[in-house]
Amino acid sequence: MPCTHINHMSDEDVKSWLNSFDTVMTDCDGVLWVGAEAIQGSPQVINRFRELGKRVFFVTNNSTKHRREYKQKVDTLGFGGDLDEIIGTAYLAASYLEDCGFDKTKKVYVVGSAGITQELDDVGIQYLPIGPDIGVENRDLASLTVDLDPHVHAVIAGMDLHISFTKLLKAASYLSREGSIFIATNTDAQFPMKGKEIVVPGTGSMVAAVETAAGRKPIILGKPNPLMFEIVQKRHPSVKPERTLMIGDRADTDILLGKNCGLQTLMVGTGVHSLEKVKDWETSTDSEEQRLVPDKFADRLGDLLDRIKDL
Ligand SMILES: [Mg+2]
């Protein structure tokens, strides 16, 4: 199916499209805001969706923040919404362990930040301290010994600015335990840094390091894994995939999540992927690339406002 630019839709088409969904799941960075600033028009569209009776969920692969921090951000930038409408991968990691009945006498080793440990606190799961750990340095590896906690039974890999040899060693060692659980929040390779010279490694690079050292693959919680939609459905059973719109700026995470779950999709051009890319994928002979084509495209989310304000 080719992608339809919203500028090429008649008012009638926009109206029937709008009536075809009652739940909106939207990515945050690159759709709603860039850094600390809202993208012009995005807050108004989200609020208009709510006025029109749509339920809005914010879904992000970022694992560094607890939902409370996101709640503060959506409030400050004028998007509104409740805490349970915010789903980040730190929250997903805690929910996943809780849902699979993780033994609360056991502990988690976290290669990540306070966003994850705060979410673990909320569900009463214990973990080892996070932060810098450079326990082994300039040592003969053959004579290396490291204290391991006998109670660790799961490893969560997320974004960790203090990742180190010692942390990889510990994570891999814990993951060699029989039955241990290995979760990764997401595999985004880089943080988008438009117009800057630096390349910021994303969570995917940390996850790859742990995965390689451990010699096993994690359960990846973030988009495009369907878990993110499944948790919305679990919390709100009335949500139907075919009546849900997934909005994102990145095809291989946001749009693919939509495709993987049977959702409708809208891509906006204010973040990672452009309309030119979409055109390339449309004419590609690679079926994987064809799957990245969204149903609809808008240059920015705010462009919808004019089209839906009088409906
Ligand atoms: Mg994004």
Coordinates of C-alpha atoms and ligand atoms in Angstrom, one line a residue:
M1 CA 0.0 0.0 0.0
P2 CA 1.4 3.4 -1.0
C3 CA 1.7 6.1 1.7
T4 CA -0.8 9.0 1.6
H5 CA 0.5 12.5 2.4
I6 CA -2.2 14.2 4.5
N7 CA -1.9 17.3 2.3
H8 CA -3.3 15.1 -0.5
M9 CA -6.4 14.0 1.5
S10 CA -9.8 15.7 1.0
D11 CA -11.6 16.9 4.1
E12 CA -14.0 14.0 3.8
D13 CA -11.0 11.5 3.7
V14 CA -9.5 13.2 6.8
K15 CA -12.8 12.9 8.6
S16 CA -13.3 9.2 7.9
W17 CA -9.7 8.5 8.7
L18 CA -10.1 10.3 12.0
N19 CA -13.2 8.2 12.7
S20 CA -11.4 5.0 12.0
F21 CA -9.3 5.1 15.2
D22 CA -10.1 5.8 18.9
T23 CA -6.7 5.2 20.4
V24 CA -3.5 7.0 19.6
M25 CA 0.0 5.7 20.5
T26 CA 2.6 8.3 19.9
D27 CA 6.4 8.3 20.0
C28 CA 7.8 11.3 21.9
D29 CA 11.2 12.5 20.7
G30 CA 11.0 13.8 17.1
V31 CA 7.2 13.8 17.1
L32 CA 6.1 15.8 20.2
W33 CA 9.4 17.4 21.1
V34 CA 13.0 17.8 20.2
G35 CA 15.1 18.0 23.4
A36 CA 13.4 20.3 25.9
E37 CA 11.2 22.1 23.3
A38 CA 7.8 21.0 22.0
I39 CA 7.5 20.9 18.2
Q40 CA 5.2 23.7 17.1
G41 CA 1.6 22.5 16.9
S42 CA 2.1 19.1 18.5
P43 CA 0.6 19.9 21.9
Q44 CA -2.5 21.3 20.2
V45 CA -3.0 18.2 18.1
I46 CA -2.7 15.8 21.0
N47 CA -5.2 17.9 23.0
R48 CA -7.5 18.0 20.0
F49 CA -7.4 14.2 19.7
R50 CA -8.5 14.0 23.3
E51 CA -11.3 16.5 22.7
L52 CA -12.4 14.3 19.9
G53 CA -12.6 11.4 22.4
K54 CA -9.4 9.6 21.5
R55 CA -7.3 8.0 24.2
V56 CA -3.6 9.0 23.9
F57 CA -0.6 6.9 25.0
F58 CA 3.0 8.2 25.0
V59 CA 5.4 5.4 24.1
T60 CA 9.1 5.8 24.1
N61 CA 12.2 3.5 23.9
N62 CA 14.1 5.8 26.2
S63 CA 15.0 3.8 29.4
T64 CA 16.7 6.6 31.3
K65 CA 13.6 8.1 32.9
H66 CA 10.9 7.0 35.3
R67 CA 7.4 7.7 34.1
R68 CA 7.1 10.5 36.7
E69 CA 9.8 12.4 34.8
Y70 CA 7.9 12.0 31.6
K71 CA 4.7 13.1 33.3
Q72 CA 6.5 16.3 34.3
K73 CA 7.7 16.8 30.8
V74 CA 4.3 16.2 29.1
D75 CA 2.7 18.6 31.6
T76 CA 5.4 21.3 31.2
L77 CA 5.2 21.2 27.4
G78 CA 1.4 21.3 27.4
F79 CA 0.5 17.7 26.3
G80 CA -1.3 16.6 29.5
G81 CA -2.1 13.0 30.2
D82 CA -2.0 10.6 33.1
L83 CA 0.9 8.6 34.5
D84 CA -0.6 5.3 33.2
E85 CA -0.7 6.7 29.7
I86 CA 3.1 7.0 29.6
I87 CA 5.0 3.8 28.6
G88 CA 8.8 3.8 28.6
T89 CA 11.1 0.9 28.4
A90 CA 12.3 1.2 32.0
Y91 CA 8.6 0.7 33.1
L92 CA 8.3 -2.2 30.6
A93 CA 11.3 -3.9 32.1
A94 CA 9.9 -3.8 35.6
S95 CA 6.4 -4.8 34.4
Y96 CA 7.9 -7.7 32.4
L97 CA 9.7 -9.1 35.4
E98 CA 6.6 -8.6 37.6
D99 CA 4.3 -10.2 35.0
C100 CA 6.6 -13.3 34.7
G101 CA 6.5 -13.8 38.5
F102 CA 10.1 -12.8 39.2
D103 CA 11.0 -14.2 42.6
K104 CA 11.2 -11.1 44.9
T105 CA 13.9 -12.7 47.1
K106 CA 16.1 -12.6 44.0
K107 CA 17.9 -9.5 42.5
V108 CA 18.5 -7.8 39.2
Y109 CA 21.8 -6.6 37.9
V110 CA 21.2 -3.4 36.0
V111 CA 23.4 -2.1 33.2
G112 CA 21.5 1.1 33.0
S113 CA 20.4 4.2 35.0
A114 CA 18.0 5.3 37.7
G115 CA 15.0 5.3 35.4
I116 CA 15.1 1.5 35.5
T117 CA 15.9 1.1 39.3
Q118 CA 13.1 3.5 40.2
E119 CA 10.6 1.5 38.2
L120 CA 11.9 -1.7 39.9
D121 CA 11.3 0.1 43.3
D122 CA 7.7 0.6 42.3
V123 CA 7.1 -3.2 41.9
G124 CA 9.3 -4.2 44.8
I125 CA 12.1 -5.9 42.9
Q126 CA 15.6 -5.7 44.4
Y127 CA 18.7 -4.8 42.4
L128 CA 22.4 -4.2 42.8
P129 CA 23.6 -0.6 42.9
I130 CA 24.1 1.3 39.6
G131 CA 26.6 3.9 38.6
P132 CA 30.4 3.7 38.0
D133 CA 32.1 0.4 38.6
I134 CA 35.7 0.1 37.5
G135 CA 36.6 -2.7 39.9
V136 CA 39.1 -4.4 37.7
E137 CA 41.9 -2.4 36.0
N138 CA 45.4 -3.3 34.8
R139 CA 45.2 -6.8 36.1
D140 CA 46.3 -10.1 34.7
L141 CA 43.0 -11.4 33.4
A142 CA 43.9 -15.0 34.1
S143 CA 44.1 -14.3 37.8
L144 CA 40.9 -12.2 37.9
T145 CA 38.3 -12.6 40.6
V146 CA 35.2 -10.6 41.1
D147 CA 32.6 -10.8 43.9
L148 CA 29.3 -11.9 42.4
D149 CA 26.0 -11.7 44.3
P150 CA 24.5 -15.2 44.7
H151 CA 21.0 -13.8 44.5
V152 CA 21.1 -12.1 41.1
H153 CA 18.8 -13.9 38.6
A154 CA 18.2 -11.3 35.9
V155 CA 20.1 -8.7 34.0
I156 CA 18.5 -5.6 32.5
A157 CA 20.6 -3.9 29.8
G158 CA 19.7 -0.3 29.0
M159 CA 21.4 3.0 28.4
D160 CA 24.4 3.2 30.8
L161 CA 26.8 6.1 30.7
H162 CA 29.1 4.2 33.1
I163 CA 29.4 1.0 31.1
S164 CA 32.7 -0.6 31.7
F165 CA 34.8 -3.8 31.5
T166 CA 33.8 -4.7 35.0
K167 CA 30.1 -4.3 34.3
L168 CA 30.3 -6.4 31.2
L169 CA 32.1 -9.1 33.1
K170 CA 29.5 -9.1 35.9
A171 CA 26.6 -9.0 33.5
A172 CA 28.0 -11.9 31.4
S173 CA 28.7 -13.9 34.6
Y174 CA 25.2 -13.5 35.9
L175 CA 23.8 -14.4 32.6
S176 CA 25.7 -17.7 32.6
R177 CA 23.6 -18.8 35.5
E178 CA 21.0 -21.3 34.6
G179 CA 17.5 -19.9 34.1
S180 CA 18.6 -16.3 34.5
I181 CA 16.5 -13.7 32.6
F182 CA 18.1 -11.3 30.1
I183 CA 16.2 -8.2 29.2
A184 CA 17.2 -5.3 26.9
T185 CA 15.2 -2.1 26.9
N186 CA 15.8 -1.3 23.3
T187 CA 18.3 -1.6 20.5
D188 CA 18.4 1.9 19.1
A189 CA 21.9 2.3 17.7
Q190 CA 22.4 6.1 18.1
F191 CA 20.7 9.1 19.7
P192 CA 19.6 11.4 16.9
M193 CA 21.8 14.5 17.0
K194 CA 20.7 16.6 14.0
G195 CA 23.2 19.2 12.9
K196 CA 25.9 18.1 15.4
E197 CA 29.3 16.7 14.7
I198 CA 29.2 14.2 17.5
V199 CA 27.7 10.7 17.3
V200 CA 26.1 9.6 20.5
P201 CA 26.0 5.8 21.1
G202 CA 22.5 4.5 21.8
T203 CA 21.3 1.7 24.1
G204 CA 21.8 -0.8 21.2
S205 CA 25.6 -0.4 21.5
M206 CA 25.5 -1.2 25.2
V207 CA 23.1 -4.1 24.7
A208 CA 25.3 -5.5 21.9
A209 CA 28.3 -5.4 24.2
V210 CA 26.5 -7.4 27.0
E211 CA 25.0 -9.8 24.4
T212 CA 28.4 -10.5 22.9
A213 CA 30.1 -11.0 26.2
A214 CA 27.2 -13.3 27.5
G215 CA 26.9 -15.2 24.2
R216 CA 23.1 -15.1 24.4
K217 CA 20.3 -12.9 23.1
P218 CA 18.1 -10.7 25.3
I219 CA 14.3 -10.2 25.2
I220 CA 14.1 -6.8 23.6
L221 CA 11.2 -4.8 25.1
G222 CA 11.1 -1.6 23.1
K223 CA 9.6 -0.8 19.8
P224 CA 9.2 -2.6 17.4
N225 CA 8.6 -5.5 19.8
P226 CA 4.8 -5.9 20.2
L227 CA 5.2 -5.9 24.0
M228 CA 4.7 -2.2 24.1
F229 CA 1.2 -2.5 22.5
E230 CA 0.4 -5.7 24.4
I231 CA 1.0 -3.9 27.7
V232 CA -1.4 -1.1 26.7
Q233 CA -4.0 -3.8 25.8
K234 CA -3.4 -5.6 29.1
R235 CA -4.0 -2.4 31.1
H236 CA -6.9 -1.3 28.8
P237 CA -8.6 -4.3 27.3
S238 CA -11.0 -2.2 25.2
V239 CA -8.1 -1.0 23.0
K240 CA -8.4 -2.6 19.5
P241 CA -5.4 -2.8 17.2
E242 CA -7.3 -1.9 14.0
R243 CA -8.7 1.1 15.8
T244 CA -5.3 2.3 17.1
L245 CA -3.1 4.9 15.3
M246 CA 0.7 4.6 15.9
I247 CA 2.5 7.9 15.3
G248 CA 6.3 8.1 14.9
D249 CA 9.3 9.7 13.2
R250 CA 11.3 6.5 12.9
A251 CA 10.2 3.7 10.6
D252 CA 12.3 0.7 11.9
T253 CA 10.9 1.2 15.5
D254 CA 7.7 3.2 15.5
I255 CA 6.1 2.2 12.1
L256 CA 7.3 -1.3 12.4
L257 CA 5.7 -1.6 15.9
G258 CA 2.5 -0.5 14.2
K259 CA 2.9 -3.1 11.4
N260 CA 3.8 -5.9 13.9
C261 CA 0.6 -5.3 15.9
G262 CA -1.8 -4.5 13.1
L263 CA -2.2 -0.8 13.9
Q264 CA -2.7 2.1 11.6
T265 CA 0.4 4.2 11.1
L266 CA 1.3 7.9 10.6
M267 CA 4.9 9.1 10.1
V268 CA 5.9 12.7 10.7
G269 CA 8.9 14.3 9.1
T270 CA 10.3 16.1 12.2
G271 CA 12.6 13.4 13.3
V272 CA 14.7 10.6 12.0
H273 CA 13.2 9.5 8.7
S274 CA 12.1 11.7 5.8
L275 CA 9.4 11.5 3.1
E276 CA 12.2 10.8 0.5
K277 CA 13.0 7.6 2.5
V278 CA 9.4 6.6 2.5
K279 CA 9.4 7.0 -1.3
D280 CA 12.5 4.8 -1.6
W281 CA 10.9 2.1 0.5
E282 CA 7.7 2.2 -1.5
T283 CA 9.5 1.3 -4.7
S284 CA 11.9 -1.1 -3.0
T285 CA 11.8 -4.8 -4.0
D286 CA 12.9 -5.8 -0.5
S287 CA 9.8 -6.8 1.4
E288 CA 11.4 -5.8 4.7
E289 CA 11.8 -2.2 3.4
Q290 CA 8.2 -2.2 2.1
R291 CA 7.0 -3.0 5.6
L292 CA 8.5 0.3 6.7
V293 CA 6.1 2.4 4.6
P294 CA 3.6 4.1 6.8
D295 CA -0.1 4.5 5.9
K296 CA 0.0 8.3 6.2
F297 CA 2.6 11.0 6.3
A298 CA 2.6 14.5 7.6
D299 CA 5.5 17.0 7.4
R300 CA 4.8 17.7 11.1
L301 CA 2.1 16.5 13.5
G302 CA 1.0 20.2 13.9
D303 CA -0.1 20.2 10.3
L304 CA -3.0 18.1 11.3
L305 CA -4.5 20.8 13.4
D306 CA -6.0 22.8 10.6
R307 CA -7.5 19.6 9.2
I308 CA -9.2 18.4 12.4
K309 CA -10.0 21.6 14.3
D310 CA -13.5 22.0 12.9
L311 CA -14.5 18.4 12.8
Ligands
MG1 MG 11.3 9.4 17.9

